JSON list of C-alpha atoms in Angstrom, two decimals:
[
{"chain": "H", "resi": 25, "resn": "MET", "atom": "CA", "xyz": [-19.34, 6.02, 29.05]},
{"chain": "H", "resi": 26, "resn": "SER", "atom": "CA", "xyz": [-17.21, 7.53, 26.34]},
{"chain": "H", "resi": 27, "resn": "ARG", "atom": "CA", "xyz": [-17.47, 6.50, 22.77]},
{"chain": "H", "resi": 28, "resn": "THR", "atom": "CA", "xyz": [-14.58, 6.53, 20.30]},
{"chain": "H", "resi": 29, "resn": "ASN", "atom": "CA", "xyz": [-15.18, 6.92, 16.60]},
{"chain": "H", "resi": 30, "resn": "ARG", "atom": "CA", "xyz": [-12.69, 5.06, 14.47]},
{"chain": "H", "resi": 31, "resn": "ARG", "atom": "CA", "xyz": [-12.37, 5.63, 10.78]},
{"chain": "H", "resi": 32, "resn": "VAL", "atom": "CA", "xyz": [-11.16, 2.69, 8.79]},
{"chain": "H", "resi": 33, "resn": "GLN", "atom": "CA", "xyz": [-9.30, 3.75, 5.67]},
{"chain": "H", "resi": 34, "resn": "VAL", "atom": "CA", "xyz": [-10.51, 1.68, 2.75]},
{"chain": "H", "resi": 35, "resn": "ASP", "atom": "CA", "xyz": [-9.00, 2.10, -0.67]},
{"chain": "H", "resi": 36, "resn": "PRO", "atom": "CA", "xyz": [-11.88, 1.67, -3.12]},
{"chain": "H", "resi": 37, "resn": "SER", "atom": "CA", "xyz": [-9.61, 1.78, -6.18]},
{"chain": "H", "resi": 38, "resn": "ARG", "atom": "CA", "xyz": [-9.50, -1.04, -8.66]},
{"chain": "H", "resi": 39, "resn": "VAL", "atom": "CA", "xyz": [-6.82, -1.70, -11.20]},
{"chain": "H", "resi": 40, "resn": "PHE", "atom": "CA", "xyz": [-7.47, -3.23, -14.61]},
{"chain": "H", "resi": 41, "resn": "ASP", "atom": "CA", "xyz": [-4.50, -4.32, -16.69]},
{"chain": "H", "resi": 42, "resn": "ILE", "atom": "CA", "xyz": [-3.46, -6.25, -19.75]},
{"chain": "H", "resi": 43, "resn": "THR", "atom": "CA", "xyz": [-0.07, -7.37, -21.04]},
{"chain": "H", "resi": 44, "resn": "VAL", "atom": "CA", "xyz": [0.78, -8.10, -24.67]},
{"chain": "H", "resi": 45, "resn": "ASP", "atom": "CA", "xyz": [3.96, -9.38, -26.33]},
{"chain": "H", "resi": 46, "resn": "ILE", "atom": "CA", "xyz": [4.91, -7.42, -29.43]},
{"chain": "H", "resi": 47, "resn": "ALA", "atom": "CA", "xyz": [7.36, -8.47, -32.16]},
{"chain": "H", "resi": 48, "resn": "ALA", "atom": "CA", "xyz": [8.90, -5.00, -32.37]},
{"chain": "H", "resi": 49, "resn": "PRO", "atom": "CA", "xyz": [11.67, -3.23, -30.46]},
{"chain": "H", "resi": 50, "resn": "PRO", "atom": "CA", "xyz": [10.71, -1.16, -27.40]},
{"chain": "H", "resi": 51, "resn": "ASP", "atom": "CA", "xyz": [11.57, 2.14, -29.09]},
{"chain": "H", "resi": 52, "resn": "ARG", "atom": "CA", "xyz": [9.03, 1.42, -31.85]},
{"chain": "H", "resi": 53, "resn": "VAL", "atom": "CA", "xyz": [6.33, 0.51, -29.29]},
{"chain": "H", "resi": 54, "resn": "TRP", "atom": "CA", "xyz": [7.17, 3.65, -27.29]},
{"chain": "H", "resi": 55, "resn": "GLN", "atom": "CA", "xyz": [6.85, 5.80, -30.41]},
{"chain": "H", "resi": 56, "resn": "VAL", "atom": "CA", "xyz": [3.40, 4.38, -31.18]},
{"chain": "H", "resi": 57, "resn": "MET", "atom": "CA", "xyz": [2.32, 4.57, -27.53]},
{"chain": "H", "resi": 58, "resn": "THR", "atom": "CA", "xyz": [3.27, 8.21, -27.04]},
{"chain": "H", "resi": 59, "resn": "ASP", "atom": "CA", "xyz": [2.01, 9.59, -30.35]},
{"chain": "H", "resi": 60, "resn": "VAL", "atom": "CA", "xyz": [-1.39, 9.89, -28.69]},
{"chain": "H", "resi": 61, "resn": "GLU", "atom": "CA", "xyz": [-3.07, 11.93, -31.43]},
{"chain": "H", "resi": 62, "resn": "LEU", "atom": "CA", "xyz": [-2.78, 8.89, -33.73]},
{"chain": "H", "resi": 63, "resn": "TRP", "atom": "CA", "xyz": [-4.47, 6.47, -31.32]},
{"chain": "H", "resi": 64, "resn": "PRO", "atom": "CA", "xyz": [-7.83, 6.70, -33.14]},
{"chain": "H", "resi": 65, "resn": "GLU", "atom": "CA", "xyz": [-6.10, 5.17, -36.19]},
{"chain": "H", "resi": 66, "resn": "TRP", "atom": "CA", "xyz": [-5.22, 1.94, -34.38]},
{"chain": "H", "resi": 67, "resn": "THR", "atom": "CA", "xyz": [-7.65, 1.40, -31.48]},
{"chain": "H", "resi": 68, "resn": "GLU", "atom": "CA", "xyz": [-11.44, 1.42, -31.62]},
{"chain": "H", "resi": 69, "resn": "SER", "atom": "CA", "xyz": [-11.48, 2.43, -27.93]},
{"chain": "H", "resi": 70, "resn": "VAL", "atom": "CA", "xyz": [-10.57, 6.02, -28.87]},
{"chain": "H", "resi": 71, "resn": "GLN", "atom": "CA", "xyz": [-12.54, 8.27, -31.23]},
{"chain": "H", "resi": 72, "resn": "SER", "atom": "CA", "xyz": [-10.32, 11.35, -31.05]},
{"chain": "H", "resi": 73, "resn": "VAL", "atom": "CA", "xyz": [-7.30, 12.79, -29.23]},
{"chain": "H", "resi": 74, "resn": "LYS", "atom": "CA", "xyz": [-6.18, 16.41, -29.32]},
{"chain": "H", "resi": 75, "resn": "ARG", "atom": "CA", "xyz": [-2.94, 17.44, -27.65]},
{"chain": "H", "resi": 76, "resn": "LEU", "atom": "CA", "xyz": [-3.45, 20.63, -25.66]},
{"chain": "H", "resi": 77, "resn": "ASP", "atom": "CA", "xyz": [0.23, 21.58, -25.72]},
{"chain": "H", "resi": 78, "resn": "LYS", "atom": "CA", "xyz": [3.16, 21.51, -28.10]},
{"chain": "H", "resi": 79, "resn": "GLY", "atom": "CA", "xyz": [6.53, 19.83, -27.92]},
{"chain": "H", "resi": 80, "resn": "PRO", "atom": "CA", "xyz": [7.68, 16.46, -26.66]},
{"chain": "H", "resi": 81, "resn": "PHE", "atom": "CA", "xyz": [5.44, 14.18, -24.65]},
{"chain": "H", "resi": 82, "resn": "ARG", "atom": "CA", "xyz": [6.44, 14.94, -21.03]},
{"chain": "H", "resi": 83, "resn": "VAL", "atom": "CA", "xyz": [5.18, 15.44, -17.49]},
{"chain": "H", "resi": 84, "resn": "GLY", "atom": "CA", "xyz": [2.51, 18.09, -17.77]},
{"chain": "H", "resi": 85, "resn": "SER", "atom": "CA", "xyz": [1.50, 17.17, -21.33]},
{"chain": "H", "resi": 86, "resn": "ARG", "atom": "CA", "xyz": [-2.27, 17.21, -21.67]},
{"chain": "H", "resi": 87, "resn": "ALA", "atom": "CA", "xyz": [-4.69, 15.81, -24.22]},
{"chain": "H", "resi": 88, "resn": "ARG", "atom": "CA", "xyz": [-8.45, 15.83, -24.67]},
{"chain": "H", "resi": 89, "resn": "VAL", "atom": "CA", "xyz": [-9.54, 12.23, -25.29]},
{"chain": "H", "resi": 90, "resn": "LYS", "atom": "CA", "xyz": [-12.95, 11.19, -26.61]},
{"chain": "H", "resi": 91, "resn": "GLN", "atom": "CA", "xyz": [-13.91, 7.54, -26.19]},
{"chain": "H", "resi": 92, "resn": "PRO", "atom": "CA", "xyz": [-17.13, 5.82, -27.23]},
{"chain": "H", "resi": 93, "resn": "LYS", "atom": "CA", "xyz": [-19.73, 5.88, -24.43]},
{"chain": "H", "resi": 94, "resn": "PHE", "atom": "CA", "xyz": [-17.76, 8.46, -22.37]},
{"chain": "H", "resi": 95, "resn": "LEU", "atom": "CA", "xyz": [-17.72, 12.23, -22.19]},
{"chain": "H", "resi": 96, "resn": "PRO", "atom": "CA", "xyz": [-14.50, 13.85, -23.44]},
{"chain": "H", "resi": 97, "resn": "ALA", "atom": "CA", "xyz": [-11.82, 13.90, -20.73]},
{"chain": "H", "resi": 98, "resn": "VAL", "atom": "CA", "xyz": [-8.58, 15.82, -20.32]},
{"chain": "H", "resi": 99, "resn": "TRP", "atom": "CA", "xyz": [-5.69, 13.52, -19.41]},
{"chain": "H", "resi": 100, "resn": "GLU", "atom": "CA", "xyz": [-2.46, 14.94, -17.97]},
{"chain": "H", "resi": 101, "resn": "VAL", "atom": "CA", "xyz": [0.89, 13.12, -17.84]},
{"chain": "H", "resi": 102, "resn": "THR", "atom": "CA", "xyz": [2.01, 12.89, -14.20]},
{"chain": "H", "resi": 103, "resn": "GLU", "atom": "CA", "xyz": [4.97, 10.51, -14.53]},
{"chain": "H", "resi": 104, "resn": "ILE", "atom": "CA", "xyz": [7.23, 9.56, -17.40]},
{"chain": "H", "resi": 105, "resn": "ASP", "atom": "CA", "xyz": [10.29, 7.37, -17.78]},
{"chain": "H", "resi": 106, "resn": "PRO", "atom": "CA", "xyz": [11.20, 8.11, -21.42]},
{"chain": "H", "resi": 107, "resn": "GLY", "atom": "CA", "xyz": [11.26, 5.03, -23.59]},
{"chain": "H", "resi": 108, "resn": "ARG", "atom": "CA", "xyz": [9.79, 2.90, -20.76]},
{"chain": "H", "resi": 109, "resn": "SER", "atom": "CA", "xyz": [6.55, 4.16, -19.21]},
{"chain": "H", "resi": 110, "resn": "PHE", "atom": "CA", "xyz": [4.16, 7.00, -18.65]},
{"chain": "H", "resi": 111, "resn": "THR", "atom": "CA", "xyz": [1.20, 7.58, -16.39]},
{"chain": "H", "resi": 112, "resn": "TRP", "atom": "CA", "xyz": [-1.54, 10.09, -16.99]},
{"chain": "H", "resi": 113, "resn": "VAL", "atom": "CA", "xyz": [-4.65, 10.98, -15.03]},
{"chain": "H", "resi": 114, "resn": "THR", "atom": "CA", "xyz": [-8.06, 12.51, -15.52]},
{"chain": "H", "resi": 115, "resn": "ARG", "atom": "CA", "xyz": [-10.25, 13.85, -12.74]},
{"chain": "H", "resi": 116, "resn": "SER", "atom": "CA", "xyz": [-13.98, 14.24, -12.38]},
{"chain": "H", "resi": 117, "resn": "PRO", "atom": "CA", "xyz": [-16.10, 14.88, -9.29]},
{"chain": "H", "resi": 118, "resn": "GLY", "atom": "CA", "xyz": [-15.56, 11.98, -6.87]},
{"chain": "H", "resi": 119, "resn": "MET", "atom": "CA", "xyz": [-13.18, 10.05, -9.09]},
{"chain": "H", "resi": 120, "resn": "VAL", "atom": "CA", "xyz": [-9.66, 9.94, -10.48]},
{"chain": "H", "resi": 121, "resn": "ALA", "atom": "CA", "xyz": [-8.79, 7.63, -13.36]},
{"chain": "H", "resi": 122, "resn": "SER", "atom": "CA", "xyz": [-5.12, 6.83, -13.87]},
{"chain": "H", "resi": 123, "resn": "GLY", "atom": "CA", "xyz": [-3.76, 5.18, -17.01]},
{"chain": "H", "resi": 124, "resn": "ARG", "atom": "CA", "xyz": [-0.31, 3.60, -17.08]},
{"chain": "H", "resi": 125, "resn": "HIS", "atom": "CA", "xyz": [1.50, 2.49, -20.24]},
{"chain": "H", "resi": 126, "resn": "ARG", "atom": "CA", "xyz": [4.73, 0.53, -19.90]},
{"chain": "H", "resi": 127, "resn": "VAL", "atom": "CA", "xyz": [7.02, -1.18, -22.41]},
{"chain": "H", "resi": 128, "resn": "GLU", "atom": "CA", "xyz": [9.98, -3.45, -21.67]},
{"chain": "H", "resi": 129, "resn": "PRO", "atom": "CA", "xyz": [12.35, -5.42, -23.87]},
{"chain": "H", "resi": 130, "resn": "THR", "atom": "CA", "xyz": [12.01, -9.17, -24.33]},
{"chain": "H", "resi": 131, "resn": "ALA", "atom": "CA", "xyz": [14.08, -11.71, -26.25]},
{"chain": "H", "resi": 132, "resn": "LYS", "atom": "CA", "xyz": [11.63, -11.48, -29.17]},
{"chain": "H", "resi": 133, "resn": "GLY", "atom": "CA", "xyz": [10.82, -7.78, -29.06]},
{"chain": "H", "resi": 134, "resn": "SER", "atom": "CA", "xyz": [8.76, -6.06, -26.37]},
{"chain": "H", "resi": 135, "resn": "ARG", "atom": "CA", "xyz": [6.15, -6.56, -23.72]},
{"chain": "H", "resi": 136, "resn": "ALA", "atom": "CA", "xyz": [3.61, -3.78, -23.17]},
{"chain": "H", "resi": 137, "resn": "THR", "atom": "CA", "xyz": [1.49, -3.48, -20.05]},
{"chain": "H", "resi": 138, "resn": "LEU", "atom": "CA", "xyz": [-1.52, -1.18, -20.09]},
{"chain": "H", "resi": 139, "resn": "SER", "atom": "CA", "xyz": [-3.50, -0.41, -16.95]},
{"chain": "H", "resi": 140, "resn": "VAL", "atom": "CA", "xyz": [-6.30, 1.78, -15.66]},
{"chain": "H", "resi": 141, "resn": "ALA", "atom": "CA", "xyz": [-7.02, 2.43, -11.98]},
{"chain": "H", "resi": 142, "resn": "TYR", "atom": "CA", "xyz": [-10.02, 4.20, -10.51]},
{"chain": "H", "resi": 143, "resn": "SER", "atom": "CA", "xyz": [-9.77, 5.92, -7.13]},
{"chain": "H", "resi": 144, "resn": "GLY", "atom": "CA", "xyz": [-11.72, 8.48, -5.14]},
{"chain": "H", "resi": 145, "resn": "LEU", "atom": "CA", "xyz": [-15.02, 8.66, -3.34]},
{"chain": "H", "resi": 146, "resn": "LEU", "atom": "CA", "xyz": [-17.01, 7.16, -6.22]},
{"chain": "H", "resi": 147, "resn": "ALA", "atom": "CA", "xyz": [-14.39, 4.64, -7.34]},
{"chain": "H", "resi": 148, "resn": "GLY", "atom": "CA", "xyz": [-16.21, 1.61, -5.98]},
{"chain": "H", "resi": 149, "resn": "LEU", "atom": "CA", "xyz": [-19.38, 2.45, -7.87]},
{"chain": "H", "resi": 150, "resn": "ILE", "atom": "CA", "xyz": [-17.52, 3.53, -11.01]},
{"chain": "H", "resi": 151, "resn": "THR", "atom": "CA", "xyz": [-15.46, 0.33, -10.95]},
{"chain": "H", "resi": 152, "resn": "ARG", "atom": "CA", "xyz": [-18.59, -1.82, -10.82]},
{"chain": "H", "resi": 153, "resn": "LEU", "atom": "CA", "xyz": [-20.29, 0.17, -13.57]},
{"chain": "H", "resi": 154, "resn": "LEU", "atom": "CA", "xyz": [-17.29, 0.37, -15.90]},
{"chain": "H", "resi": 155, "resn": "ALA", "atom": "CA", "xyz": [-15.54, -2.97, -15.36]},
{"chain": "H", "resi": 156, "resn": "GLY", "atom": "CA", "xyz": [-16.73, -4.57, -18.60]},
{"chain": "H", "resi": 157, "resn": "ILE", "atom": "CA", "xyz": [-16.07, -1.59, -20.83]},
{"chain": "H", "resi": 158, "resn": "THR", "atom": "CA", "xyz": [-12.69, -0.92, -19.19]},
{"chain": "H", "resi": 159, "resn": "ASP", "atom": "CA", "xyz": [-11.56, -4.51, -19.83]},
{"chain": "H", "resi": 160, "resn": "ARG", "atom": "CA", "xyz": [-12.85, -4.35, -23.42]},
{"chain": "H", "resi": 161, "resn": "TYR", "atom": "CA", "xyz": [-11.14, -1.02, -24.15]},
{"chain": "H", "resi": 162, "resn": "LEU", "atom": "CA", "xyz": [-7.84, -2.32, -22.75]},
{"chain": "H", "resi": 163, "resn": "MET", "atom": "CA", "xyz": [-8.12, -5.36, -25.04]},
{"chain": "H", "resi": 164, "resn": "TYR", "atom": "CA", "xyz": [-8.75, -3.10, -28.05]},
{"chain": "H", "resi": 165, "resn": "GLU", "atom": "CA", "xyz": [-5.79, -0.91, -27.13]},
{"chain": "H", "resi": 166, "resn": "ALA", "atom": "CA", "xyz": [-3.41, -3.84, -26.58]},
{"chain": "H", "resi": 167, "resn": "ALA", "atom": "CA", "xyz": [-4.40, -5.48, -29.88]},
{"chain": "H", "resi": 168, "resn": "GLY", "atom": "CA", "xyz": [-4.12, -2.20, -31.77]},
{"chain": "H", "resi": 169, "resn": "LEU", "atom": "CA", "xyz": [-0.78, -1.32, -30.19]},
{"chain": "H", "resi": 170, "resn": "LYS", "atom": "CA", "xyz": [0.59, -4.73, -31.15]},
{"chain": "H", "resi": 171, "resn": "GLN", "atom": "CA", "xyz": [-0.64, -4.48, -34.74]},
{"chain": "H", "resi": 172, "resn": "ARG", "atom": "CA", "xyz": [0.51, -0.88, -35.24]},
{"chain": "H", "resi": 173, "resn": "SER", "atom": "CA", "xyz": [3.93, -1.49, -33.67]},
{"chain": "H", "resi": 174, "resn": "GLU", "atom": "CA", "xyz": [4.59, -4.61, -35.75]},
{"chain": "H", "resi": 175, "resn": "ILE", "atom": "CA", "xyz": [3.88, -2.88, -39.10]},
{"chain": "H", "resi": 176, "resn": "PHE", "atom": "CA", "xyz": [7.04, -2.85, -41.23]},
{"chain": "H", "resi": 177, "resn": "VAL", "atom": "CA", "xyz": [9.11, -4.63, -38.55]},
{"chain": "H", "resi": 178, "resn": "ARG", "atom": "CA", "xyz": [11.13, -7.54, -39.88]}
]
């Protein structure tokens, strides 16, 4: 009797996201969102950010990000639609974390969507371990982005 081994492809990734309406134009939200070195000023989910390159924020831009309860991580921009969205990733053994930041116009200003996805061999475990803190950090970031973007907007 012959035996056939079948591998079932299972995607262990999990996506966390949050959407917030902001009373500011999309270009203002984009400016705040992409000036990553200033994030520690407006979100308690980030302690420090250091850009590792010069020039405009673009595909290939990298930054070292330190968050409470995490080791520092280098994030690299992998996709960008200027004025609309960017995605950046960080890699560690067995896991890839991907962060997406998107802004779109609304009748009253903007809508920002922030998301984090975990993938890789350890993604299932990481997702279970980090679900609470990931949700909390996204809430901090959304609230801070809203507050910072709405400053001086009339």
